[in-house]
GROMACS .gro file of C-alpha atoms in nm:
model
  466
    1MET     CA    1  15.584 -17.841  -3.617
    2SER     CA    2  15.684 -18.123  -3.387
    3GLN     CA    3  15.853 -18.466  -3.526
    4LYS     CA    4  15.530 -18.630  -3.430
    5GLN     CA    5  15.326 -18.387  -3.642
    6GLN     CA    6  15.529 -18.414  -3.926
    7LEU     CA    7  15.514 -18.791  -3.934
    8LEU     CA    8  15.151 -18.775  -3.905
    9VAL     CA    9  15.135 -18.536  -4.212
   10PHE     CA   10  15.379 -18.770  -4.383
   11LEU     CA   11  15.139 -19.102  -4.344
   12GLN     CA   12  14.830 -18.882  -4.422
   13GLU     CA   13  15.007 -18.782  -4.750
   14GLN     CA   14  15.110 -19.147  -4.826
   15ALA     CA   15  14.773 -19.271  -4.744
   16SER     CA   16  14.619 -19.026  -4.976
   17ARG     CA   17  14.852 -19.126  -5.267
   18ARG     CA   18  14.780 -19.500  -5.202
   19SER     CA   19  14.406 -19.445  -5.224
   20THR     CA   20  14.423 -19.248  -5.547
   21ASP     CA   21  14.273 -19.444  -5.814
   22TYR     CA   22  14.472 -19.338  -6.121
   23LEU     CA   23  14.323 -19.636  -6.346
   24GLY     CA   24  13.987 -19.535  -6.275
   25ASN     CA   25  14.014 -19.159  -6.286
   26TYR     CA   26  14.240 -19.102  -6.581
   27GLN     CA   27  14.099 -18.857  -6.836
   28PRO     CA   28  14.344 -18.783  -7.085
   29TYR     CA   29  14.406 -18.469  -7.287
   30ALA     CA   30  14.305 -18.448  -7.634
   31LYS     CA   31  14.661 -18.520  -7.757
   32GLN     CA   32  14.720 -18.802  -7.514
   33LYS     CA   33  14.381 -18.968  -7.618
   34ALA     CA   34  14.494 -18.954  -7.989
   35PHE     CA   35  14.827 -19.113  -7.892
   36HIS     CA   36  14.632 -19.409  -7.707
   37ALA     CA   37  14.387 -19.445  -8.005
   38ASP     CA   38  14.679 -19.488  -8.261
   39GLY     CA   39  14.761 -19.816  -8.099
   40VAL     CA   40  14.493 -19.988  -8.296
   41SER     CA   41  14.648 -19.901  -8.623
   42PHE     CA   42  15.012 -19.839  -8.571
   43ARG     CA   43  15.275 -20.101  -8.432
   44GLU     CA   44  15.491 -19.793  -8.340
   45ARG     CA   45  15.418 -19.473  -8.179
   46LEU     CA   46  15.584 -19.160  -8.060
   47LEU     CA   47  15.438 -18.911  -7.814
   48ARG     CA   48  15.673 -18.610  -7.887
   49ALA     CA   49  15.626 -18.365  -7.631
   50GLY     CA   50  15.789 -18.093  -7.393
   51ASN     CA   51  15.909 -18.132  -7.071
   52GLN     CA   52  15.643 -18.161  -6.824
   53ASN     CA   53  15.368 -18.179  -7.067
   54GLY     CA   54  15.244 -18.500  -6.960
   55LYS     CA   55  15.415 -18.754  -7.185
   56THR     CA   56  15.556 -18.981  -6.915
   57PHE     CA   57  15.234 -18.987  -6.735
   58ALA     CA   58  15.035 -19.067  -7.050
   59GLY     CA   59  15.292 -19.350  -7.103
   60ALA     CA   60  15.255 -19.482  -6.773
   61MET     CA   61  14.890 -19.508  -6.791
   62GLU     CA   62  14.876 -19.692  -7.121
   63MET     CA   63  15.134 -19.924  -6.985
   64ALA     CA   64  14.936 -19.984  -6.644
   65ILE     CA   65  14.582 -20.024  -6.850
   66HIS     CA   66  14.753 -20.308  -7.071
   67LEU     CA   67  14.905 -20.490  -6.776
   68THR     CA   68  14.593 -20.480  -6.573
   69GLY     CA   69  14.344 -20.517  -6.873
   70LYS     CA   70  14.116 -20.249  -6.681
   71TYR     CA   71  14.038 -20.082  -6.995
   72PRO     CA   72  13.820 -19.744  -6.930
   73ASP     CA   73  13.488 -19.706  -7.112
   74TRP     CA   74  13.629 -19.433  -7.330
   75TRP     CA   75  13.933 -19.657  -7.417
   76ASN     CA   76  13.966 -19.640  -7.811
   77GLY     CA   77  14.305 -19.784  -7.833
   78ARG     CA   78  14.450 -20.161  -7.850
   79ARG     CA   79  14.319 -20.400  -7.607
   80TYR     CA   80  14.472 -20.725  -7.475
   81ASP     CA   81  14.231 -20.966  -7.317
   82ARG     CA   82  14.498 -21.167  -7.159
   83PRO     CA   83  14.805 -21.110  -6.937
   84ILE     CA   84  15.095 -20.966  -7.135
   85VAL     CA   85  15.464 -20.956  -7.133
   86ALA     CA   86  15.599 -20.614  -7.132
   87TRP     CA   87  15.931 -20.390  -7.081
   88ALA     CA   88  15.958 -20.052  -6.964
   89SER     CA   89  16.265 -19.870  -7.001
   90SER     CA   90  16.466 -19.536  -6.997
   91ASP     CA   91  16.844 -19.436  -7.073
   92THR     CA   92  17.010 -19.546  -6.742
   93GLY     CA   93  16.930 -19.763  -6.460
   94GLU     CA   94  16.868 -19.467  -6.230
   95THR     CA   95  16.662 -19.285  -6.478
   96THR     CA   96  16.449 -19.596  -6.523
   97ARG     CA   97  16.391 -19.624  -6.164
   98ASP     CA   98  16.306 -19.255  -6.107
   99ASN     CA   99  16.075 -19.217  -6.412
  100PRO     CA  100  15.889 -19.526  -6.563
  101GLN     CA  101  15.924 -19.732  -6.247
  102ARG     CA  102  15.819 -19.458  -6.024
  103ALA     CA  103  15.530 -19.355  -6.240
  104LEU     CA  104  15.410 -19.720  -6.253
  105LEU     CA  105  15.469 -19.845  -5.903
  106GLY     CA  106  15.592 -19.563  -5.683
  107LEU     CA  107  15.938 -19.545  -5.517
  108LEU     CA  108  16.085 -19.867  -5.386
  109GLY     CA  109  15.970 -19.870  -5.002
  110ASP     CA  110  15.660 -19.698  -5.118
  111ILE     CA  111  15.522 -19.928  -5.387
  112GLY     CA  112  15.148 -19.877  -5.452
  113THR     CA  113  15.174 -19.490  -5.496
  114GLY     CA  114  15.216 -19.492  -5.878
  115VAL     CA  115  14.946 -19.535  -6.127
  116ILE     CA  116  14.920 -19.937  -6.043
  117PRO     CA  117  14.722 -19.961  -5.737
  118ASN     CA  118  14.900 -20.169  -5.474
  119ARG     CA  119  14.624 -20.441  -5.457
  120LEU     CA  120  14.710 -20.541  -5.813
  121ILE     CA  121  15.081 -20.546  -5.766
  122GLY     CA  122  15.223 -20.915  -5.705
  123LYS     CA  123  15.586 -21.040  -5.646
  124SER     CA  124  15.900 -20.882  -5.754
  125ARG     CA  125  16.264 -20.931  -5.782
  126PRO     CA  126  16.538 -20.647  -5.742
  127ALA     CA  127  16.762 -20.560  -6.028
  128MET     CA  128  17.148 -20.614  -5.997
  129GLY     CA  129  17.372 -20.329  -5.981
  130VAL     CA  130  17.114 -20.028  -5.941
  131ALA     CA  131  16.981 -19.941  -5.588
  132ASP     CA  132  16.620 -19.977  -5.576
  133LEU     CA  133  16.566 -20.070  -5.931
  134LEU     CA  134  16.337 -20.381  -5.978
  135ASP     CA  135  16.418 -20.652  -6.247
  136TYR     CA  136  16.062 -20.754  -6.285
  137VAL     CA  137  15.721 -20.736  -6.111
  138LYS     CA  138  15.405 -20.927  -6.154
  139ILE     CA  139  15.081 -20.736  -6.207
  140LYS     CA  140  14.732 -20.873  -6.152
  141HIS     CA  141  14.536 -20.901  -6.501
  142GLU     CA  142  14.156 -20.851  -6.540
  143SER     CA  143  14.127 -21.204  -6.675
  144GLY     CA  144  14.277 -21.372  -6.358
  145GLY     CA  145  14.619 -21.419  -6.470
  146TRP     CA  146  14.958 -21.236  -6.410
  147SER     CA  147  15.116 -20.996  -6.643
  148THR     CA  148  15.502 -20.962  -6.603
  149LEU     CA  149  15.673 -20.626  -6.636
  150ARG     CA  150  16.043 -20.600  -6.655
  151PHE     CA  151  16.249 -20.270  -6.644
  152LYS     CA  152  16.524 -20.215  -6.866
  153TYR     CA  153  16.768 -19.959  -6.964
  154TYR     CA  154  16.956 -19.852  -7.257
  155ALA     CA  155  17.322 -19.835  -7.096
  156GLN     CA  156  17.281 -20.212  -7.066
  157GLY     CA  157  17.377 -20.241  -7.446
  158ARG     CA  158  17.216 -20.433  -7.730
  159GLN     CA  159  17.283 -20.769  -7.643
  160LYS     CA  160  17.090 -20.710  -7.294
  161TRP     CA  161  16.812 -20.631  -7.530
  162GLN     CA  162  16.795 -20.959  -7.686
  163GLY     CA  163  16.539 -21.233  -7.542
  164PRO     CA  164  16.199 -21.368  -7.562
  165PRO     CA  165  15.894 -21.234  -7.757
  166ILE     CA  166  15.743 -20.924  -7.591
  167ASP     CA  167  15.394 -20.776  -7.628
  168VAL     CA  168  15.434 -20.415  -7.529
  169ILE     CA  169  15.756 -20.209  -7.496
  170TRP     CA  170  15.775 -19.850  -7.375
  171TYR     CA  171  16.059 -19.642  -7.415
  172ASP     CA  172  16.061 -19.322  -7.191
  173GLU     CA  173  16.328 -19.091  -7.329
  174GLU     CA  174  16.472 -19.138  -7.669
  175PRO     CA  175  16.676 -19.461  -7.729
  176PRO     CA  176  16.968 -19.530  -7.931
  177GLU     CA  177  16.868 -19.664  -8.286
  178GLU     CA  178  17.027 -20.001  -8.232
  179ILE     CA  179  16.846 -20.041  -7.896
  180TYR     CA  180  16.500 -19.926  -8.062
  181ASP     CA  181  16.547 -20.184  -8.336
  182GLU     CA  182  16.650 -20.480  -8.111
  183GLY     CA  183  16.324 -20.386  -7.895
  184LEU     CA  184  16.110 -20.372  -8.195
  185ALA     CA  185  16.244 -20.729  -8.303
  186ARG     CA  186  16.124 -20.856  -7.984
  187THR     CA  187  15.766 -20.781  -8.065
  188ILE     CA  188  15.739 -20.943  -8.408
  189ALA     CA  189  15.636 -21.282  -8.312
  190THR     CA  190  15.377 -21.142  -8.072
  191ARG     CA  191  15.262 -20.888  -8.335
  192GLY     CA  192  15.299 -20.673  -8.045
  193MET     CA  193  15.391 -20.306  -8.026
  194VAL     CA  194  15.644 -20.027  -7.906
  195TYR     CA  195  15.573 -19.669  -7.810
  196THR     CA  196  15.798 -19.391  -7.714
  197THR     CA  197  15.765 -19.066  -7.500
  198PHE     CA  198  16.031 -18.818  -7.519
  199THR     CA  199  16.145 -18.472  -7.579
  200PRO     CA  200  16.360 -18.458  -7.902
  201LEU     CA  201  16.663 -18.271  -7.749
  202LEU     CA  202  16.897 -18.476  -7.963
  203GLY     CA  203  16.769 -18.309  -8.278
  204MET     CA  204  16.692 -18.511  -8.595
  205SER     CA  205  16.846 -18.832  -8.469
  206GLU     CA  206  16.763 -19.135  -8.675
  207VAL     CA  207  16.488 -19.251  -8.440
  208VAL     CA  208  16.332 -18.907  -8.472
  209ARG     CA  209  16.368 -18.924  -8.863
  210ARG     CA  210  16.199 -19.254  -8.912
  211PHE     CA  211  15.887 -19.105  -8.735
  212LEU     CA  212  15.884 -18.758  -8.896
  213LEU     CA  213  16.012 -18.840  -9.231
  214GLY     CA  214  15.978 -19.201  -9.280
  215GLU     CA  215  15.719 -19.354  -9.510
  216SER     CA  216  15.608 -19.641  -9.306
  217GLU     CA  217  15.231 -19.671  -9.263
  218ASP     CA  218  15.309 -19.859  -8.935
  219ARG     CA  219  15.432 -19.549  -8.752
  220SER     CA  220  15.255 -19.261  -8.587
  221ASP     CA  221  15.380 -18.923  -8.443
  222THR     CA  222  15.180 -18.738  -8.190
  223ASN     CA  223  15.306 -18.388  -8.102
  224MET     CA  224  15.203 -18.246  -7.778
  225ASN     CA  225  15.289 -17.897  -7.683
  226ILE     CA  226  15.269 -17.680  -7.371
  227GLU     CA  227  14.922 -17.542  -7.498
  228ASP     CA  228  14.792 -17.893  -7.506
  229ALA     CA  229  14.889 -17.953  -7.133
  230GLU     CA  230  14.572 -17.854  -6.962
  231HIS     CA  231  14.736 -17.888  -6.614
  232ILE     CA  232  14.958 -17.590  -6.687
  233PRO     CA  233  14.755 -17.246  -6.649
  234PRO     CA  234  14.780 -17.038  -6.947
  235GLU     CA  235  14.940 -16.748  -6.737
  236GLU     CA  236  15.230 -16.989  -6.646
  237ARG     CA  237  15.303 -17.102  -6.997
  238ALA     CA  238  15.497 -16.786  -7.107
  239ARG     CA  239  15.708 -16.786  -6.779
  240ILE     CA  240  15.777 -17.153  -6.809
  241ILE     CA  241  15.903 -17.122  -7.168
  242SER     CA  242  16.118 -16.835  -7.113
  243SER     CA  243  16.292 -17.007  -6.815
  244PHE     CA  244  16.439 -17.257  -7.084
  245PRO     CA  245  16.764 -17.184  -7.276
  246ALA     CA  246  16.679 -17.000  -7.590
  247HIS     CA  247  16.825 -17.275  -7.828
  248GLU     CA  248  16.624 -17.546  -7.634
  249ARG     CA  249  16.276 -17.362  -7.603
  250GLU     CA  250  16.102 -17.519  -7.901
  251ALA     CA  251  16.201 -17.863  -7.788
  252ARG     CA  252  16.139 -17.818  -7.424
  253ALA     CA  253  15.810 -17.643  -7.456
  254ARG     CA  254  15.647 -17.782  -7.796
  255GLY     CA  255  15.848 -18.115  -7.875
  256ILE     CA  256  16.001 -17.980  -8.167
  257PRO     CA  257  16.346 -18.136  -8.242
  258THR     CA  258  16.635 -17.920  -8.171
  259LEU     CA  259  16.792 -17.814  -8.493
  260GLY     CA  260  17.039 -17.578  -8.389
  261SER     CA  261  17.227 -17.404  -8.669
  262GLY     CA  262  17.061 -17.643  -8.923
  263ARG     CA  263  16.728 -17.486  -8.882
  264ILE     CA  264  16.643 -17.294  -9.209
  265PHE     CA  265  16.412 -17.040  -9.035
  266PRO     CA  266  16.543 -16.987  -8.690
  267VAL     CA  267  16.242 -16.739  -8.609
  268ALA     CA  268  16.006 -16.748  -8.320
  269GLU     CA  269  15.641 -16.871  -8.430
  270SER     CA  270  15.508 -16.586  -8.243
  271ASP     CA  271  15.674 -16.336  -8.449
  272LEU     CA  272  15.499 -16.500  -8.783
  273ALA     CA  273  15.172 -16.612  -8.656
  274TYR     CA  274  14.842 -16.427  -8.696
  275ASP     CA  275  14.456 -16.500  -8.601
  276ALA     CA  276  14.281 -16.575  -8.905
  277ALA     CA  277  13.949 -16.489  -8.746
  278ILE     CA  278  14.061 -16.120  -8.690
  279GLN     CA  279  14.298 -16.051  -8.964
  280GLN     CA  280  14.142 -15.855  -9.260
  281PHE     CA  281  14.251 -15.818  -9.597
  282PRO     CA  282  14.166 -15.480  -9.789
  283ALA     CA  283  14.053 -15.476 -10.123
  284HIS     CA  284  14.406 -15.354 -10.261
  285PHE     CA  285  14.577 -15.644 -10.146
  286VAL     CA  286  14.686 -15.899 -10.409
  287TRP     CA  287  14.671 -16.276 -10.408
  288LEU     CA  288  14.824 -16.578 -10.560
  289GLY     CA  289  14.879 -16.933 -10.499
  290GLY     CA  290  15.188 -17.160 -10.500
  291ILE     CA  291  15.179 -17.529 -10.582
  292ASP     CA  292  15.445 -17.803 -10.556
  293PHE     CA  293  15.363 -18.127 -10.752
  294GLY     CA  294  15.409 -18.478 -10.622
  295TRP     CA  295  15.285 -18.839 -10.597
  296ASP     CA  296  15.480 -19.045 -10.357
  297HIS     CA  297  15.558 -18.726 -10.157
  298PRO     CA  298  15.253 -18.496 -10.130
  299THR     CA  299  15.140 -18.234 -10.373
  300ALA     CA  300  15.113 -17.908 -10.153
  301ALA     CA  301  14.961 -17.560 -10.227
  302ALA     CA  302  14.978 -17.252 -10.051
  303LYS     CA  303  14.729 -16.951 -10.085
  304CYS     CA  304  14.902 -16.613 -10.030
  305CYS     CA  305  14.818 -16.258 -10.010
  306TRP     CA  306  15.062 -15.942 -10.033
  307ASP     CA  307  15.003 -15.611  -9.910
  308ARG     CA  308  15.238 -15.428 -10.151
  309ASP     CA  309  15.232 -15.100  -9.969
  310ALA     CA  310  15.388 -15.215  -9.649
  311ASP     CA  311  15.547 -15.525  -9.831
  312ILE     CA  312  15.394 -15.795  -9.588
  313PHE     CA  313  15.342 -16.131  -9.725
  314TYR     CA  314  15.072 -16.369  -9.583
  315VAL     CA  315  15.013 -16.748  -9.593
  316THR     CA  316  14.633 -16.779  -9.559
  317GLN     CA  317  14.555 -17.124  -9.636
  318ALA     CA  318  14.730 -17.462  -9.698
  319TYR     CA  319  14.665 -17.786  -9.866
  320LYS     CA  320  14.861 -18.125  -9.871
  321ARG     CA  321  14.771 -18.454 -10.004
  322LYS     CA  322  14.970 -18.725 -10.186
  323GLU     CA  323  14.892 -19.007 -10.443
  324GLN     CA  324  14.608 -18.823 -10.613
  325THR     CA  325  14.550 -18.691 -10.956
  326PRO     CA  326  14.553 -18.323 -11.104
  327LEU     CA  327  14.174 -18.364 -11.116
  328ILE     CA  328  14.142 -18.446 -10.747
  329HIS     CA  329  14.386 -18.157 -10.629
  330SER     CA  330  14.231 -17.919 -10.871
  331GLY     CA  331  13.879 -17.983 -10.725
  332ALA     CA  332  14.019 -17.912 -10.380
  333LEU     CA  333  14.186 -17.588 -10.469
  334LYS     CA  334  13.942 -17.415 -10.693
  335PRO     CA  335  13.716 -17.318 -10.420
  336TRP     CA  336  14.006 -17.081 -10.306
  337GLY     CA  337  13.919 -16.876 -10.616
  338ALA     CA  338  13.880 -16.986 -10.989
  339TRP     CA  339  14.056 -16.616 -11.059
  340LEU     CA  340  14.351 -16.719 -10.851
  341PRO     CA  341  14.696 -16.729 -11.035
  342TRP     CA  342  14.917 -17.014 -10.955
  343ALA     CA  343  15.312 -17.025 -10.934
  344TRP     CA  344  15.467 -17.364 -11.016
  345PRO     CA  345  15.807 -17.541 -11.036
  346HIS     CA  346  15.992 -17.646 -11.324
  347ASP     CA  347  15.882 -17.992 -11.307
  348GLY     CA  348  15.536 -17.852 -11.436
  349LEU     CA  349  15.703 -17.876 -11.787
  350GLN     CA  350  15.728 -18.265 -11.756
  351HIS     CA  351  15.514 -18.457 -11.995
  352ASP     CA  352  15.241 -18.694 -11.834
  353LYS     CA  353  15.317 -19.047 -11.989
  354GLN     CA  354  14.952 -19.109 -12.046
  355SER     CA  355  14.800 -18.794 -12.182
  356GLY     CA  356  15.140 -18.657 -12.332
  357LYS     CA  357  15.047 -18.317 -12.178
  358GLN     CA  358  15.282 -18.110 -11.954
  359LEU     CA  359  15.183 -18.130 -11.602
  360LYS     CA  360  15.073 -17.765 -11.560
  361GLU     CA  361  14.862 -17.797 -11.876
  362SER     CA  362  14.671 -18.085 -11.685
  363TYR     CA  363  14.606 -17.847 -11.386
  364ALA     CA  364  14.510 -17.566 -11.649
  365ASP     CA  365  14.247 -17.827 -11.810
  366HIS     CA  366  14.093 -17.882 -11.482
  367GLY     CA  367  14.037 -17.512 -11.382
  368LEU     CA  368  14.340 -17.368 -11.229
  369LYS     CA  369  14.486 -17.028 -11.367
  370MET     CA  370  14.849 -17.147 -11.403
  371MET     CA  371  15.085 -16.872 -11.473
  372PRO     CA  372  15.238 -16.886 -11.815
  373GLU     CA  373  15.617 -16.951 -11.704
  374LYS     CA  374  15.773 -17.152 -11.392
  375ALA     CA  375  15.843 -16.991 -11.094
  376SER     CA  376  16.146 -16.734 -11.098
  377PHE     CA  377  16.272 -16.410 -10.986
  378SER     CA  378  16.214 -16.099 -11.223
  379ASP     CA  379  16.573 -16.152 -11.341
  380GLY     CA  380  16.485 -16.506 -11.449
  381SER     CA  381  16.707 -16.691 -11.172
  382ASN     CA  382  16.509 -16.929 -10.965
  383GLY     CA  383  16.810 -17.032 -10.699
  384VAL     CA  384  16.645 -17.211 -10.399
  385GLU     CA  385  16.890 -17.039 -10.150
  386ALA     CA  386  16.799 -16.700 -10.285
  387GLY     CA  387  16.449 -16.778 -10.228
  388LEU     CA  388  16.499 -16.904  -9.856
  389MET     CA  389  16.725 -16.613  -9.781
  390GLU     CA  390  16.463 -16.342  -9.896
  391MET     CA  391  16.187 -16.537  -9.703
  392LEU     CA  392  16.403 -16.543  -9.375
  393ASP     CA  393  16.473 -16.174  -9.421
  394ALA     CA  394  16.108 -16.114  -9.455
  395MET     CA  395  16.040 -16.321  -9.135
  396GLN     CA  396  16.290 -16.150  -8.933
  397THR     CA  397  16.166 -15.787  -9.021
  398GLY     CA  398  15.807 -15.851  -8.953
  399ARG     CA  399  15.704 -15.863  -9.319
  400PHE     CA  400  15.601 -16.253  -9.330
  401ARG     CA  401  15.279 -16.359  -9.152
  402VAL     CA  402  15.127 -16.725  -9.143
  403ALA     CA  403  14.765 -16.815  -9.021
  404SER     CA  404  14.820 -16.970  -8.677
  405HIS     CA  405  14.575 -17.252  -8.767
  406LEU     CA  406  14.779 -17.406  -9.045
  407ALA     CA  407  14.913 -17.693  -8.863
  408GLU     CA  408  15.090 -17.904  -9.156
  409TRP     CA  409  15.236 -17.581  -9.259
  410TRP     CA  410  15.397 -17.516  -8.906
  411GLU     CA  411  15.499 -17.861  -8.879
  412GLU     CA  412  15.704 -17.837  -9.193
  413PHE     CA  413  15.849 -17.493  -9.091
  414ARG     CA  414  15.959 -17.630  -8.757
  415LEU     CA  415  16.131 -17.921  -8.898
  416TYR     CA  416  16.308 -17.744  -9.213
  417HIS     CA  417  16.664 -17.782  -9.183
  418ARG     CA  418  17.004 -17.846  -9.347
  419LYS     CA  419  17.236 -18.107  -9.298
  420ASP     CA  420  17.604 -18.057  -9.392
  421GLY     CA  421  17.510 -17.727  -9.530
  422LYS     CA  422  17.243 -17.867  -9.775
  423VAL     CA  423  16.880 -17.838  -9.768
  424ILE     CA  424  16.715 -18.169  -9.655
  425LYS     CA  425  16.444 -18.232  -9.919
  426GLU     CA  426  16.200 -18.405  -9.712
  427LEU     CA  427  15.867 -18.278  -9.542
  428ASP     CA  428  15.921 -17.962  -9.729
  429ASP     CA  429  15.619 -17.974  -9.975
  430LEU     CA  430  15.449 -17.677  -9.835
  431MET     CA  431  15.764 -17.463  -9.784
  432SER     CA  432  15.840 -17.520 -10.146
  433ALA     CA  433  15.483 -17.433 -10.263
  434THR     CA  434  15.515 -17.104 -10.044
  435ARG     CA  435  15.871 -17.027 -10.186
  436TYR     CA  436  15.728 -17.041 -10.542
  437ALA     CA  437  15.447 -16.797 -10.449
  438TRP     CA  438  15.702 -16.573 -10.283
  439MET     CA  439  15.907 -16.579 -10.594
  440MET     CA  440  15.601 -16.479 -10.826
  441ARG     CA  441  15.436 -16.238 -10.603
  442ARG     CA  442  15.499 -15.967 -10.872
  443LEU     CA  443  15.230 -16.133 -11.059
  444ALA     CA  444  14.961 -16.144 -10.789
  445VAL     CA  445  14.612 -15.988 -10.847
  446PRO     CA  446  14.334 -15.823 -10.627
  447GLU     CA  447  14.070 -16.079 -10.524
  448GLY     CA  448  13.841 -16.171 -10.794
  449GLY     CA  449  14.126 -16.092 -11.036
  450ILE     CA  450  13.968 -15.751 -11.093
  451ARG     CA  451  14.156 -15.430 -11.009
  452ARG     CA  452  13.917 -15.234 -10.784
  453ASN     CA  453  14.096 -14.899 -10.752
  454SER     CA  454  14.099 -14.807 -11.120
  455GLY     CA  455  13.907 -14.883 -11.431
  456ARG     CA  456  14.221 -15.002 -11.617
  457ALA     CA  457  14.266 -15.337 -11.748
  458LEU     CA  458  14.508 -15.572 -11.628
  459PRO     CA  459  14.864 -15.514 -11.737
  460ARG     CA  460  14.964 -15.695 -12.066
  461LYS     CA  461  15.186 -15.935 -11.869
  462ASN     CA  462  14.883 -16.065 -11.681
  463ALA     CA  463  14.667 -16.118 -12.007
  464TRP     CA  464  14.674 -16.479 -11.959
  465MET     CA  465  14.453 -16.424 -11.668
  466ASN     CA  466  14.145 -16.315 -11.892
   0.00000   0.00000   0.00000
């Protein structure tokens, strides 16, 4: 191809990109749309996603929509009916230029090829010290005024993040905690919002912890993984995942924080997951439930099945809800089977201040078949580490399976970890409920509580089930 032909192709490609109407054509994937919708109710939001899953594009589209006031008909997020003042940022000046600035505007010298059309881009000023990075740019708002967008980066340090009130701040890549807090403070006077889009390669950092383990009702976490990225063909996903370093695959493909040696169950999800729609449980399999009591943290329950012959343990259903009474929890769990025996922890022996009854008795009064003793191994011990090591061994040897649709169970599984050698007792409610069931599986019963393979009565140790 001659130089003239090459130039013609280049100019045609540039014209095509300039004519692309991203604002008018944006149709977000389900997880991206959920992330945008949370802007109505939450001041702080995280779109936690794998590499190339569409997190930066979603972040850029949200910023462009607020800056221009051109809200699509489907938009169910927060709206501004006036020009705004906003910051877009990343970790260095170069990455801010190459990621949020490029996504919003295009590269310098090629302005208008990002998601904001050239006709809405006004005057700008270059930043000092970083080639081709802008300090600010004016964006035409639907109301007739001009929004102001500034580009910031974390390496500037906390003092450079002090300044006037801001309506919207976008962190593309995970910020240090002090930078995050300083930016958040800029939005107090405006009752504005901050949102972050990143792959959690820094592990369970303080910023990640506040979204995943914090109790604030002003934060939302949306996890988007490679299966949610509709632009990646299904046949390509396995190849992409295998190309990542083994210790980073969960983070880079599924947005799961890199926990390294601190992860309690370092097992691939594909080795555990089963499809509930096709899995069958023969009549000789036995069943039980495990429950972890809570109030400020959720009460959680797991329904489990055990194939004693093959020694394979299945988690089939999961429940999790906080700040509700035994009446409410029992009502939700009884449809799993009024015959189902329930394993429970030591705090089930605590007495309720109002009724004076033990907690496990309250659940029994509401119709759950509570086991006569707290969860323990057959020798009477109940060590947490012993239970976790048994479960891990079963997982690693193909004897522990979990229904693939149990989203809350899997979320805890992914984040369950140690710090300084100690199990972190946060976001572990379903893990604990499952562990109680695992410990007490020797008292599991056939479906319906009736032995189908013989006419014998239940063993004496299960007489409490009658």
